[in-house]
Coordinates of C-alpha atoms in Angstrom, one line a residue:
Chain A
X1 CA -9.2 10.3 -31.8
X2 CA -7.6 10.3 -35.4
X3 CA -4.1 8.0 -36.0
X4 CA -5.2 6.3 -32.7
X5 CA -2.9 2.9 -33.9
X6 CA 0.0 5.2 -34.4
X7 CA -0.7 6.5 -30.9
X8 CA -1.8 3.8 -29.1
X9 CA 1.4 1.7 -31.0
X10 CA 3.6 4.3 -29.5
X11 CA 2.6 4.7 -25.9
X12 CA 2.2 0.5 -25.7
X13 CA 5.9 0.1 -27.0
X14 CA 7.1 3.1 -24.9
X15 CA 5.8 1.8 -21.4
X16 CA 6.7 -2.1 -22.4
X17 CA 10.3 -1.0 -23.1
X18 CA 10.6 1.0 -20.0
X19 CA 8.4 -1.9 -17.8
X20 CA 10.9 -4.3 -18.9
X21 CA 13.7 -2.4 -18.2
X22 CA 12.1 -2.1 -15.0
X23 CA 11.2 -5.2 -14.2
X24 CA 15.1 -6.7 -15.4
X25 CA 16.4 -4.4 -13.1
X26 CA 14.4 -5.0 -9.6
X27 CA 14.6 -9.3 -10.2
X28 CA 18.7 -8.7 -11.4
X29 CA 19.0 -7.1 -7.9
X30 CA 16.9 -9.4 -6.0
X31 CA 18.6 -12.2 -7.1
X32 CA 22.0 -10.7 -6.6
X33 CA 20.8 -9.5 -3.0
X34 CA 19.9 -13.0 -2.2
X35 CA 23.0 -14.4 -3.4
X36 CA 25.2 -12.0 -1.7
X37 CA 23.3 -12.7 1.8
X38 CA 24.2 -16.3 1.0
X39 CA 27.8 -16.1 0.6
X40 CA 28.2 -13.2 3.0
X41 CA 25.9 -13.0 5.6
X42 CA 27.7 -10.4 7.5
X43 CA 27.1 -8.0 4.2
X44 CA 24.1 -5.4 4.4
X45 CA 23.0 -4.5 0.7
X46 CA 19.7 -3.0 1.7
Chain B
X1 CA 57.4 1.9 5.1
X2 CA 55.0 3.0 7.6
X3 CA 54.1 6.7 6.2
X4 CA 50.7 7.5 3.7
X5 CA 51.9 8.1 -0.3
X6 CA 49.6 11.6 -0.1
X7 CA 51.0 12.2 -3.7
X8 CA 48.7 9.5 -4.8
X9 CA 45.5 9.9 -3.1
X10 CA 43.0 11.2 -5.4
X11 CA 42.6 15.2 -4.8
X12 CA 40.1 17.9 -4.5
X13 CA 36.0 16.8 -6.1
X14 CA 38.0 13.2 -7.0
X15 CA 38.5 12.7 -3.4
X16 CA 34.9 13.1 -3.2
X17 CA 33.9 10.9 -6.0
X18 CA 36.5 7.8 -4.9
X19 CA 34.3 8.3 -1.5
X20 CA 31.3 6.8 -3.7
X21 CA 33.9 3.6 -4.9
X22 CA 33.1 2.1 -1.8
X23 CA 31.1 -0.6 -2.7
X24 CA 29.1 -0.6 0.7
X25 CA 29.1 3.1 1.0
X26 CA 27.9 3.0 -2.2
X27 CA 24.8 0.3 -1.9
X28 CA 23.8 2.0 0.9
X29 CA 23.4 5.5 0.2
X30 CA 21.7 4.2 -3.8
X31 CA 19.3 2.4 -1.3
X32 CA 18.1 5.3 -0.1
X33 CA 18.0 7.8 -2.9
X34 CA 16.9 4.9 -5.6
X35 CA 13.0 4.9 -4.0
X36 CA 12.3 8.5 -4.0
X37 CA 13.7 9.1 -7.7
X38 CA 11.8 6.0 -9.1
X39 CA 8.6 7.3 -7.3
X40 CA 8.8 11.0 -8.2
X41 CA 9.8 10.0 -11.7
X42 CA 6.4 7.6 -12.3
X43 CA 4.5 10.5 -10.8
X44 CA 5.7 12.9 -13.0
X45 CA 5.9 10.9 -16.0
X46 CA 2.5 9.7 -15.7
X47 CA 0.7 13.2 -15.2
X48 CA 3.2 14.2 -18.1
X49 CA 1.9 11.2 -20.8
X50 CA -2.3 11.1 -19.7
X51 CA -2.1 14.8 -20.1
X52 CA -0.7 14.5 -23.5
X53 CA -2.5 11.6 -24.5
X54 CA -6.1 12.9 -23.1
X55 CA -6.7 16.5 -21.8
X56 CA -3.7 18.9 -24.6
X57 CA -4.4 20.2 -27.3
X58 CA -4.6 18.7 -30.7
X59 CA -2.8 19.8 -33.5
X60 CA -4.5 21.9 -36.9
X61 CA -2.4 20.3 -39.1
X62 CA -1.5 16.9 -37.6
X63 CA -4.4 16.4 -35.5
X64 CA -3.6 14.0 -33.0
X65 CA -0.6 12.3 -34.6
X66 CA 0.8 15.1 -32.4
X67 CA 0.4 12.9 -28.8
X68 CA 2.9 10.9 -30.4
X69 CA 5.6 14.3 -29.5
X70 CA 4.9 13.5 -25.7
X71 CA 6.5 9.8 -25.8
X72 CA 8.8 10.5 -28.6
X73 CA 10.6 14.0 -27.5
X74 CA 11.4 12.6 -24.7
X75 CA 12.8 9.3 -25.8
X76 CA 15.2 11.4 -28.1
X77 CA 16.3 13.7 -25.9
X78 CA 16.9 10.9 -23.2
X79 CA 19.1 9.1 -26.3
X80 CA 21.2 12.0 -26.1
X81 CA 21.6 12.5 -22.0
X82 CA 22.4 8.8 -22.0
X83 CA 25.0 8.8 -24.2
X84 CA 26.2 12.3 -22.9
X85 CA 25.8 10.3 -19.4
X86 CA 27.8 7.4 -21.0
X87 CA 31.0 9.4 -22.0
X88 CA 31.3 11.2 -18.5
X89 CA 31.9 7.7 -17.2
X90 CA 34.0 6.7 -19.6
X91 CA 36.0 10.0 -18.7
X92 CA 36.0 9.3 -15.2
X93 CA 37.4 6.2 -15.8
X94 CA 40.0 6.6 -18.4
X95 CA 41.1 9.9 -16.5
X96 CA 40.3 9.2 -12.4
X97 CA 39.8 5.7 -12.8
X98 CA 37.0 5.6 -10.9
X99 CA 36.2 2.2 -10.1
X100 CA 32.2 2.6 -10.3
X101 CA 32.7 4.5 -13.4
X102 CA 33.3 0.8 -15.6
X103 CA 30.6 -0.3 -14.2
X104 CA 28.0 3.1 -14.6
X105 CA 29.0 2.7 -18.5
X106 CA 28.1 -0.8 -19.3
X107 CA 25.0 -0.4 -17.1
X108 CA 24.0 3.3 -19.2
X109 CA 24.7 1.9 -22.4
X110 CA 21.7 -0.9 -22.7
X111 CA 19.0 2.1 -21.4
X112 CA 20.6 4.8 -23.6
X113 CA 19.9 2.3 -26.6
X114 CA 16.2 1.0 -25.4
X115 CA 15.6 4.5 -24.9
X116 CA 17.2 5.3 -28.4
X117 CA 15.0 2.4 -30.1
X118 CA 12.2 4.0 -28.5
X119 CA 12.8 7.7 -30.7
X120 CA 13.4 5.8 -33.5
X121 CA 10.4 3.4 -33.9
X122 CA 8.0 5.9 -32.4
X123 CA 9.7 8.5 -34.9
X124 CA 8.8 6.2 -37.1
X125 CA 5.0 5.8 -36.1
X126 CA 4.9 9.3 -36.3
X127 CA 6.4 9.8 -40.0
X128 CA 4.5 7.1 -41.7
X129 CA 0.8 9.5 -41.1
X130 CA 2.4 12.5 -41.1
X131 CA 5.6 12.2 -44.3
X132 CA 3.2 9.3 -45.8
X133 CA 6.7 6.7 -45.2
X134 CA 8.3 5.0 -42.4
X135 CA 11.8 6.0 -42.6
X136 CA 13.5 8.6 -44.8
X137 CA 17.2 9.6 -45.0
X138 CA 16.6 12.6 -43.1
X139 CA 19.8 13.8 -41.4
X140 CA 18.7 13.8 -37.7
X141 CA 17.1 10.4 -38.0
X142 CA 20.4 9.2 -39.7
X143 CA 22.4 10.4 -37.1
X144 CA 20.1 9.3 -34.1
X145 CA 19.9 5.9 -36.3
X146 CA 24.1 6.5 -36.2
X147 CA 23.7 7.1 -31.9
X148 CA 21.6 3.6 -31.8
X149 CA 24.8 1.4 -33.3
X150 CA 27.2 3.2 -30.8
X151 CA 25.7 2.3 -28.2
X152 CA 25.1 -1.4 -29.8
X153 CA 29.1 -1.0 -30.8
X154 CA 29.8 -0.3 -27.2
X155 CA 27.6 -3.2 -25.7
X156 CA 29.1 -5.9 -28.0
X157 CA 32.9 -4.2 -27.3
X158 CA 32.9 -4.1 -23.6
X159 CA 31.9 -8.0 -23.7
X160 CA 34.2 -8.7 -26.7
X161 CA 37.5 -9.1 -24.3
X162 CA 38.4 -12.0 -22.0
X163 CA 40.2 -9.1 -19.4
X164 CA 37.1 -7.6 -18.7
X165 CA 39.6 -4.1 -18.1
X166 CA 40.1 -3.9 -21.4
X167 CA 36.8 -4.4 -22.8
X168 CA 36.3 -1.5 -20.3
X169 CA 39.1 0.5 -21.9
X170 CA 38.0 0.1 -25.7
X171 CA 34.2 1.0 -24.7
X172 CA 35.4 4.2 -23.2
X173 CA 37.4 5.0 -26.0
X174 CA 34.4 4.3 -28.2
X175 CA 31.8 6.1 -26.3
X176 CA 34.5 9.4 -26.1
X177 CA 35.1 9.2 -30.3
X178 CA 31.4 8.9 -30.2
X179 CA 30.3 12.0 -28.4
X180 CA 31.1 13.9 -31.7
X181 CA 27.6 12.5 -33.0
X182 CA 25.8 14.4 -30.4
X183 CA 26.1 18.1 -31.8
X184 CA 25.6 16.4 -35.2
X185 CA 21.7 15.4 -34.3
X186 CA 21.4 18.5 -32.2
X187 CA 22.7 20.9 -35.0
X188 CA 21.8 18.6 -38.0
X189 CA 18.2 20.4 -38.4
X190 CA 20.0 23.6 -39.1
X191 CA 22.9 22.6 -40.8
X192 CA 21.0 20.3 -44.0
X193 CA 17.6 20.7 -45.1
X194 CA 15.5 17.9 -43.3
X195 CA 12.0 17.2 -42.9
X196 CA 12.6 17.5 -39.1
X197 CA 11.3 21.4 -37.9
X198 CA 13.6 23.3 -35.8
X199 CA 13.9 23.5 -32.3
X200 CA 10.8 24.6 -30.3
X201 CA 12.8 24.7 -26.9
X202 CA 16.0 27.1 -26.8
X203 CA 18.1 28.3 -24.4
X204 CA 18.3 31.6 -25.9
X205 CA 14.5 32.3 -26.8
X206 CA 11.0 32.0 -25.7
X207 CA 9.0 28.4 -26.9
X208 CA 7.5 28.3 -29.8
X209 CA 5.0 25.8 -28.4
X210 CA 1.9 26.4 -26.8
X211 CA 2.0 26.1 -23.1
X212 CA -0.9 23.7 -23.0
X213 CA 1.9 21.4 -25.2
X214 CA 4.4 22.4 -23.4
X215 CA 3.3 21.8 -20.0
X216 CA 2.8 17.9 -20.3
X217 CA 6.3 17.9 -22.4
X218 CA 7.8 18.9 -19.9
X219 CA 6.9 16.7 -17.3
X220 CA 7.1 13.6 -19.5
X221 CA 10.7 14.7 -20.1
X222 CA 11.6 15.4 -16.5
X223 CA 9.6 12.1 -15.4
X224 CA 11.7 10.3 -18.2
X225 CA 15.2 11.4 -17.0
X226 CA 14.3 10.8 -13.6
X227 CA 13.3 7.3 -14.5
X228 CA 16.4 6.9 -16.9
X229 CA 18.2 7.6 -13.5
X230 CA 16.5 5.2 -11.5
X231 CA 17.1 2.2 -14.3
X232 CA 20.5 2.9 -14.4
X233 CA 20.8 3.2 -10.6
X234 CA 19.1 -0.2 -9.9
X235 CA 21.1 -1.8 -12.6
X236 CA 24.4 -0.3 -11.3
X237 CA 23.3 -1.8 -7.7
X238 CA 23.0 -5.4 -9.0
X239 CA 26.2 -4.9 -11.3
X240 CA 27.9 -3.8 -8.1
X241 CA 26.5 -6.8 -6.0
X242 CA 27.1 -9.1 -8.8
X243 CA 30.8 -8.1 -8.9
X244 CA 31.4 -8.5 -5.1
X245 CA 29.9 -12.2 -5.7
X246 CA 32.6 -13.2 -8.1
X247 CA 35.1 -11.6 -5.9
X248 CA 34.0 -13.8 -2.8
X249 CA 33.3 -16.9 -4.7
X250 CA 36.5 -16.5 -6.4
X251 CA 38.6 -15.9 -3.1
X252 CA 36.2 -18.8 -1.2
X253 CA 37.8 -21.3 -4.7
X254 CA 41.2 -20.2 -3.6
X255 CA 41.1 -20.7 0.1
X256 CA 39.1 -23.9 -0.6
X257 CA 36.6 -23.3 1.0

């Protein structure tokens, strides 16, 4: 494969951006969710 | 005293949208939606990115420089949907005041500009084998470069107020003047001479890409825009949980409890 560091640069930054993003997102929620279930118990977030 | 003010409940589709305001209705029915979009949206970007990176076509000219198209096409038109995205909330909310629709807008704006950062640096991988440089003054990458500090200009002014209603206010008014920048990088390949090519994919006429290209393009870009919906979803969720916290904490401070 020719300009495979130009490639390979690309699709690593792409799915590390998005994986992050990702990531941020589903431990954000968690934490709020187990936040939320401590201050109101009677709240369903699921 | 007793009788409903009909003349101001919200009328017609905004009826429908205040039903989402809810922030229960709301968590709830994002619950359920949020795991199907994620899912379909790593399918499809997956098949969409090995099939560009390993089984299309290379290019005559650019040989395989060309697999970069199949992460960066879709990160730029994704920079555009999220800003597009970005300025129906902000109409929502200067116009309906939708109360989700503060919220939707700082949560669209940081994935608009990751996704924006991703055109531009792998724009930039791209143009450094293919233009022999890393960045050039070209008109669309100008005015996606221009895109990138709106969406920085309406991260940092949303935050920049103590009343967090009117850092919601001046974002939205940003993000609306902004919107002008849109048909500028759509149109900016036909209206200067830049060393970006024309559009492959119009409306109006037939691809002038390959299908064996176009095939994997296609599903990276639909696999992206699901996934640019499920980040934004998820991070609205938290934003709304994180905003019912204060509120209880705030009201448990007052009651002393």
């Amino acid at each position: 494969m020719t300009h495979l560091p130009y490639i390979a640069a690309s699709y690593g930054l792409t799915l590390a951006v998005v994986l992050w993003l990702g990531i941020g997102a589903w431990q954000r929620t968690s934490r709020a969710r187990v936040k939320l279930a401590q201050i109101d118990p009677r709240g369903d977030v699921r | 005293m007793g009788a409903v003010n009909t003349t101001s409940l919200p009328a017609g589709n905004t009826r429908n949208l205040h039903r989402f305001a809810n922030p229960g209705q709301f968590l709830r029915l994002s619950g359920k939606i949020l795991p199907p979009i994620a899912a379909i949206s790593i399918i499809l970007a997956s098949v969409g990115l090995i099939w560009g990176l390993f089984f299309a076509p290379s290019d005559w000219q650019q040989h395989d420089a060309v697999r970069i198209m199949y992460v960066h096409v879709p990160a730029a038109w994704l920079a555009s949907f999220g800003y597009f995205s970005l300025a129906l909330a902000s109409a929502s909310s200067l116009i309906w005041r939708h109360p989700l629709a503060d919220l939707a807008a700082v949560e669209i704006a940081p994935v608009g500009a990751a996704f924006t950062a991703i055109c531009l640096v792998t724009g930039s991988l791209w143009g450094k084998p293919m233009w022999g440089a890393w960045w050039v003054w070209d008109a669309r990458m100008t005015s996606v470069l221009v895109l990138f500090f709106l969406y920085l200009g309406h991260i940092a002014l949303v935050r920049a107020f103590d009343d967090p209603q009117r850092g919601y206010r001046a974002g939205a008014i940003l993000a609306l003047v902004g919107v002008v920048n849109l048909p500028i990088i759509k149109f900016s390949v036909e209206w200067w001479n830049t060393l970006h090519q024309p559009a492959s994919i119009t409306l109006t006429g037939a691809p002038t890409m390959a299908p064996s290209m176009l095939w994997p393009l296609a599903l990276a870009a639909l696999g992206g825009s699901f996934g640019f919906s499920a980040l934004v979803l998820a991070r609205l969720r938290a934003a709304v949980m994180e905003r019912r916290i204060r509120a209880l904490t705030l009201a448990q401070i007052r009651t002393g409890a």
